[in-house]
XYZ file of C-alpha atoms in Angstrom:
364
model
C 10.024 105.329 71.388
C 10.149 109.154 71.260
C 12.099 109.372 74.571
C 14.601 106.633 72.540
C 15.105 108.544 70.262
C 15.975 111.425 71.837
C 18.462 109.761 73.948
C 20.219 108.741 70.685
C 20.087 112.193 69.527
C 21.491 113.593 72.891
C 24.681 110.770 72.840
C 25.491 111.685 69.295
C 25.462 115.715 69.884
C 27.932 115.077 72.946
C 30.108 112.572 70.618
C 30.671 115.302 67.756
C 30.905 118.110 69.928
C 34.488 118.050 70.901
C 35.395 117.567 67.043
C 33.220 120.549 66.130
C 35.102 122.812 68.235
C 38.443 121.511 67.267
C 37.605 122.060 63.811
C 36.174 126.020 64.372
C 39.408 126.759 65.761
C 41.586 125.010 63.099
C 43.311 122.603 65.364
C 43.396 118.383 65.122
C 43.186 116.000 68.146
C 47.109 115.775 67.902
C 47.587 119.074 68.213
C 46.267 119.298 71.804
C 49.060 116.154 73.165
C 52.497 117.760 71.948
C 54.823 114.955 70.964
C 57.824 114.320 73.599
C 60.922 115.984 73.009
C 63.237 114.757 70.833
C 66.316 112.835 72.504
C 68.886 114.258 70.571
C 72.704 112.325 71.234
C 74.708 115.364 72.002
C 78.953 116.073 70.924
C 80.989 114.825 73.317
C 83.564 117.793 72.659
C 82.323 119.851 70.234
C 79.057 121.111 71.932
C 79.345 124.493 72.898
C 76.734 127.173 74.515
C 75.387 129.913 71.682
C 77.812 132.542 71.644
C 80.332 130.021 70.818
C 78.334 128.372 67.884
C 80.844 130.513 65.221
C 83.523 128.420 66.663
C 81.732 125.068 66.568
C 81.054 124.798 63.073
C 84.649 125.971 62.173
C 85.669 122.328 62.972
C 87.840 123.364 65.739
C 88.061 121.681 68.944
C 86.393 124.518 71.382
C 87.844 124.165 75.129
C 85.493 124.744 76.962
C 84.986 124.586 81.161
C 81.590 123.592 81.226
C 82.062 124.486 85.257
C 85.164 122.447 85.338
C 85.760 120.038 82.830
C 88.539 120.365 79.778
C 89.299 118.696 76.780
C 92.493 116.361 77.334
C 95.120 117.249 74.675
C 97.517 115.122 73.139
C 100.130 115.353 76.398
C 97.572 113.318 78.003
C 97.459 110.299 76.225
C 98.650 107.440 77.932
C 97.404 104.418 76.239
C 98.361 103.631 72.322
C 100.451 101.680 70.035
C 104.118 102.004 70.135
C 106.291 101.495 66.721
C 108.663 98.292 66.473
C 107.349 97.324 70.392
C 106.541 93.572 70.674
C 105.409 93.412 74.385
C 102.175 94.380 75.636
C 101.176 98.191 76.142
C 101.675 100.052 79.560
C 98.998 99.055 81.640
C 96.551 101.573 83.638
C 94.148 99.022 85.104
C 94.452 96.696 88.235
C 93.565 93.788 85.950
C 96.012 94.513 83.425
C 98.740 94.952 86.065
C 98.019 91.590 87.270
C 98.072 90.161 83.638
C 101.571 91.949 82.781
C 102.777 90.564 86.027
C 101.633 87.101 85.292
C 103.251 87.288 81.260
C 106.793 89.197 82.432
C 107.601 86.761 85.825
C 105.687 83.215 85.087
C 104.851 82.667 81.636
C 108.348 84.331 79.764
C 110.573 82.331 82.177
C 108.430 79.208 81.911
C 108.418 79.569 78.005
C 112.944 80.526 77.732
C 113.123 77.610 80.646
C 111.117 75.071 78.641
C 112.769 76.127 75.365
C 116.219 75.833 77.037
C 115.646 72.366 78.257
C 114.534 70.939 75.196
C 117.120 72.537 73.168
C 119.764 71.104 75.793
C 118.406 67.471 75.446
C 118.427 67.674 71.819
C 122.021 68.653 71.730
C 122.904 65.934 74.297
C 120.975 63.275 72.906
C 122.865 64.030 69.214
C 126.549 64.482 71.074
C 126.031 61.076 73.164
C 123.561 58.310 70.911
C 124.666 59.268 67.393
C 125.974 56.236 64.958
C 129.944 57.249 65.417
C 129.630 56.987 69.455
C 127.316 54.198 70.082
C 127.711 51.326 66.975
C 125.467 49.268 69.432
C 122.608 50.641 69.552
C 120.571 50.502 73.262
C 117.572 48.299 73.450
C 116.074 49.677 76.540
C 112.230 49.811 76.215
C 111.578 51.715 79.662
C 113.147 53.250 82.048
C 111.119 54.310 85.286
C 113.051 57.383 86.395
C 112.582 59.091 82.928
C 109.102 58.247 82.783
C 108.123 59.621 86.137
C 109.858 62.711 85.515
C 108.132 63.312 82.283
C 104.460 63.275 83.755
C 105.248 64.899 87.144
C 106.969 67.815 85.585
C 104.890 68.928 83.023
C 101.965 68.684 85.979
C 104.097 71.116 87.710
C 104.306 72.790 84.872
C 100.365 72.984 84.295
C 99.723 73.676 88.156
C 102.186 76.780 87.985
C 99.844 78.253 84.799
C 96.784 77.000 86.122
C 96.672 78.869 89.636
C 96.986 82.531 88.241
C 95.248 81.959 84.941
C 92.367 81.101 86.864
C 92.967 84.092 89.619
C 93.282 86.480 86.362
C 89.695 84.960 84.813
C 88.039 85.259 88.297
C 89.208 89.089 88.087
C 88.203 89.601 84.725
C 84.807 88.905 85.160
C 84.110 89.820 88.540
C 80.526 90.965 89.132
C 80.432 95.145 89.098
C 79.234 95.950 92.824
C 75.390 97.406 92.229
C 76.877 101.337 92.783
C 79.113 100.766 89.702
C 78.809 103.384 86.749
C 77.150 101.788 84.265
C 77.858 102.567 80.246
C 76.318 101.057 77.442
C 78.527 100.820 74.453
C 76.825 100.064 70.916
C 78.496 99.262 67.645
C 77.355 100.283 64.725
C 78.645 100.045 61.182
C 81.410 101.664 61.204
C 80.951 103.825 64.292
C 80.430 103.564 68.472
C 77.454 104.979 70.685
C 77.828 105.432 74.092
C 75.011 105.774 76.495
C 75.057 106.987 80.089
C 71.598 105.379 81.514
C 72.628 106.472 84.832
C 72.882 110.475 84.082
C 70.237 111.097 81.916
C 70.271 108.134 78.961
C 71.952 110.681 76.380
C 74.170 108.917 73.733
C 77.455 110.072 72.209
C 78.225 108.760 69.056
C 81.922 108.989 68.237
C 83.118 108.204 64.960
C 87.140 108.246 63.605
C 88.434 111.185 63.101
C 90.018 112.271 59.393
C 93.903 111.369 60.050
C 95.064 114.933 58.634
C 92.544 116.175 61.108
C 93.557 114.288 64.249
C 97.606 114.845 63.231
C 97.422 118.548 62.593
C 95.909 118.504 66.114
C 98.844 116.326 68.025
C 96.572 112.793 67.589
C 97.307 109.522 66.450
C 95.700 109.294 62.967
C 92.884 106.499 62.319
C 93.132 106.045 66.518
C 91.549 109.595 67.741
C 87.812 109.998 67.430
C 85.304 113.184 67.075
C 83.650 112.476 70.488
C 85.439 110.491 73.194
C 83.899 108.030 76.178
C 84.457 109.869 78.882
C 85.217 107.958 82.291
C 85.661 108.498 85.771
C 89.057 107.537 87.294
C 89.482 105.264 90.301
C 86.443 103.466 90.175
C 84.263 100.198 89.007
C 82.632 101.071 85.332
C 79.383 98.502 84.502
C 80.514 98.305 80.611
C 77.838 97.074 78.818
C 78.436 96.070 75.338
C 75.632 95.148 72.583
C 75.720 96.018 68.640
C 73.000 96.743 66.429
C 74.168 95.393 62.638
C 76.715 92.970 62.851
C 79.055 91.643 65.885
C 82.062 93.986 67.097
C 84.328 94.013 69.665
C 85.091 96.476 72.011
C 89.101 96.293 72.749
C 91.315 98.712 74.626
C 94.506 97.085 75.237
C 96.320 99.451 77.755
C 93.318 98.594 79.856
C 93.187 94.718 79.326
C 89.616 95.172 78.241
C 88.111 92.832 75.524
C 84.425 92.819 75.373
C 82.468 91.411 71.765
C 79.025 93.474 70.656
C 76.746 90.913 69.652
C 72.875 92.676 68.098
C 69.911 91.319 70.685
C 72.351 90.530 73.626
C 74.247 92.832 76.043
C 77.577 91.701 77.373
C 78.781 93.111 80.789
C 82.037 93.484 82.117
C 84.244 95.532 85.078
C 86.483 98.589 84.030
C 88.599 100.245 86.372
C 91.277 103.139 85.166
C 93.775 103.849 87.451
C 94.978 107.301 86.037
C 93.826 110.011 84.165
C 94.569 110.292 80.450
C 93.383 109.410 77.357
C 93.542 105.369 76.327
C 93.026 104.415 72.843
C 91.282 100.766 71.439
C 89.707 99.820 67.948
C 86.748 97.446 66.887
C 88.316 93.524 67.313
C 85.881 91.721 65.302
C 85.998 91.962 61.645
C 82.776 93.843 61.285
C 83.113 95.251 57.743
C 84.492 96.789 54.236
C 85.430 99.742 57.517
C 86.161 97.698 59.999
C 89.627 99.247 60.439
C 88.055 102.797 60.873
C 86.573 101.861 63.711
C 88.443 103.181 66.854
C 87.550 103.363 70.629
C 89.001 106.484 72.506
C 88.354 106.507 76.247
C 89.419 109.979 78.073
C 89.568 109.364 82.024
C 88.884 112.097 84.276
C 88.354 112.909 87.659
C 85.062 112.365 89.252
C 84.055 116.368 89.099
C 85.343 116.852 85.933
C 83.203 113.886 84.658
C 80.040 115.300 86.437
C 80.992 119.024 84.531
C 81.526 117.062 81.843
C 77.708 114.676 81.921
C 75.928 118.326 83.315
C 77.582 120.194 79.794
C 75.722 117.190 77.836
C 72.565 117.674 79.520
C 73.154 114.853 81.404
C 72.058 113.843 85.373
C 74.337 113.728 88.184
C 72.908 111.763 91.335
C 69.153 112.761 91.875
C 69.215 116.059 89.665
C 65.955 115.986 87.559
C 66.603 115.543 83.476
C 67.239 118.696 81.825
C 64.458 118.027 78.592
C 64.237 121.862 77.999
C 68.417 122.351 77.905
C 70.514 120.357 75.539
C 68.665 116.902 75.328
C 65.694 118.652 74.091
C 67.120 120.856 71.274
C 68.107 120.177 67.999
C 71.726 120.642 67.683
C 73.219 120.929 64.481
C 75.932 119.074 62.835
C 74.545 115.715 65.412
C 74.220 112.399 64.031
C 71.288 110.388 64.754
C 72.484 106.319 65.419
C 71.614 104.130 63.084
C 72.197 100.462 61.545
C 73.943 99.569 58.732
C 71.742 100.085 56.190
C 72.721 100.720 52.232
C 73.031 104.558 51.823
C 72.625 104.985 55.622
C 74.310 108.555 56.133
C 75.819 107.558 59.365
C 77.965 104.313 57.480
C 79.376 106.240 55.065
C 80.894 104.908 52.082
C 83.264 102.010 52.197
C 87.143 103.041 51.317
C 88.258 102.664 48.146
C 92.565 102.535 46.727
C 91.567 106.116 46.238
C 89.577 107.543 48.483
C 90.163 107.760 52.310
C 87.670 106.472 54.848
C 84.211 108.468 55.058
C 84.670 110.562 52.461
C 82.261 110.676 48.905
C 83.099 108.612 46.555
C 83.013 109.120 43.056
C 83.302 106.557 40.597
């Protein structure tokens, strides 16, 4: 019993001891396992090294190398809305080339053609069976000719839309081959996040720029963004699209790319940019009182300009090891955090008002 005892007495000094020391030296269990880093999304344009902080928080756009990549300015952009145009936009992807070509030589003459003939009939059929030149009106009930010609030729018809419709699907959603970049675009309410898992998993959250902002800089207003999606030209992009409120659409038209966000599902899809520039889209789904303020703007670069560009983020190129000391593991200022859709969450901002422009406080 005595040697039982002691036993006991032994197991509980050994138990307590750790917790006695911690407490002489003022420290808690949690203190000894730091927590990880915080993952901090980093500026897509605005993030600058420390002796250029002054300029960051001026609200100027700082043009920076970052070891070889630039800001795009306004001469760059390529892909936008035109005024009083009522065709599709210039295209800059294979896909869309192939689309533009199938609208401009098959469907438009099909559609003038069709029109044409109908029209034609109409006025023939008036001129040549109306009361004043036919008192006797025919009695024929079928005529075999007419009839044949009336089911072959609108199979034609059919056949000649079928063959590159399909040929334009089969493009569209082509498989990416398994080397393909892959980007993860969320929607939020009323904002995008972009994620790079394959340099690093850092997000970019881009939200609309003010419109006297983005003019008094060269930009379209309510189309130009704080932080951009940057791309690399000339090669298959793994787009991923999800949301994490409500469902949005991820649309850029000047590179026929049409994606919908749905929360607890990822969409994938092929993107290829031919040239580099900067191509602007907007949320297609209607997503919200901000839906409208809700724009997607994609700047294309060069492969080694997008690799300065992921490095200057804190990003991964390749088999480079995570830099969790740099730039993903500091706290930048003036960063927001992603977010749903919550009321009062900072990152909606308030819905727009007849008075009040988009994002800004509103006071009743």
């Amino acid at each position: 019993m005595t040697r039982f005892l002691a036993l006991i007495w032994v197991a509980a000094m050994l138990a307590f001891a750790p917790q006695s020391a911690l407490a002489q030296e003022g420290l808690t269990q949690s203190d000894l396992v730091a927590p990880p880093p915080a993952i901090v999304p980093p500026a897509a344009m605005e993030q600058v090294p420390d002796d250029a902080a002054a300029d960051a928080t001026s609200g100027d756009p700082v043009i920076e190398d970052a070891g070889g990549y630039v800001p795009m300015g306004p001469e760059m952009i390529k892909g936008q809305p035109t005024n009083g145009s009522i065709t599709f936009q210039d295209q800059y992807s294979p896909n869309g080339d192939y689309a533009l070509w199938m609208h401009d030589a098959i469907l438009l003459p099909m559609v003038f053609g069709i029109s044409l003939l109908v029209l034609g009939l109409l006025l023939f059929v008036i001129a040549k069976f109306n009361r004043r030149a036919n008192k006797v009106p025919s009695r024929t009930t079928h005529n075999t000719l007419v009839e044949v010609l009336w089911t072959i030729i609108p199979v034609i018809i059919l056949l000649a839309i079928a063959v590159p419709s399909i040929t334009l699907l089969a493009k569209q959603f082509k498989t990416p081959p398994a080397d393909a970049l892959t980007i993860k675009a969320t929607g939020y309410q009323w904002y995008w996040g972009y994620t790079y898992p394959d340099n690093g998993g850092f997000e970019i959250i881009s939200n609309m720029m003010p419109e006297e902002e983005a003019r008094a800089k060269g930009f379209p207003g309510q189309l130009e963004v704080d932080n951009r999606l940057v791309l690399p030209v000339g090669e298959p992009i793994r787009i991923q699209t999800t949301a994490a409120d409500v469902i949005h659409s991820f649309a850029v038209p000047s590179l026929w790319f049409k994606h919908d966000a749905v929360p607890g599902r990822i969409n994938e899809k092929t993107m290829i940019i031919k040239e580099p520039g900067i191509y602007y889209g907007q949320c297609s789904e209607l997503c919200g009182a901000r839906h409208g303020y809700m724009p997607i703007a994609i700047e294309a670069l060069p492969r080694p300009q997008f690799e300065a560009w992921v490095r200057a983020q804190g990003g991964t190129v390749g088999n480079e090891a995570a830099d969790t000391d740099g730039v993903l593991g500091a706290e930048l200022p003036g960063l927001q955090q992603p977010e749903s859709a919550v009321p009062d969450a900072a990152g909606a901002g308030a819905p727009p008002t007849r008075t009040t422009a988009p994002g800004t406080p509103v006071t009743e």
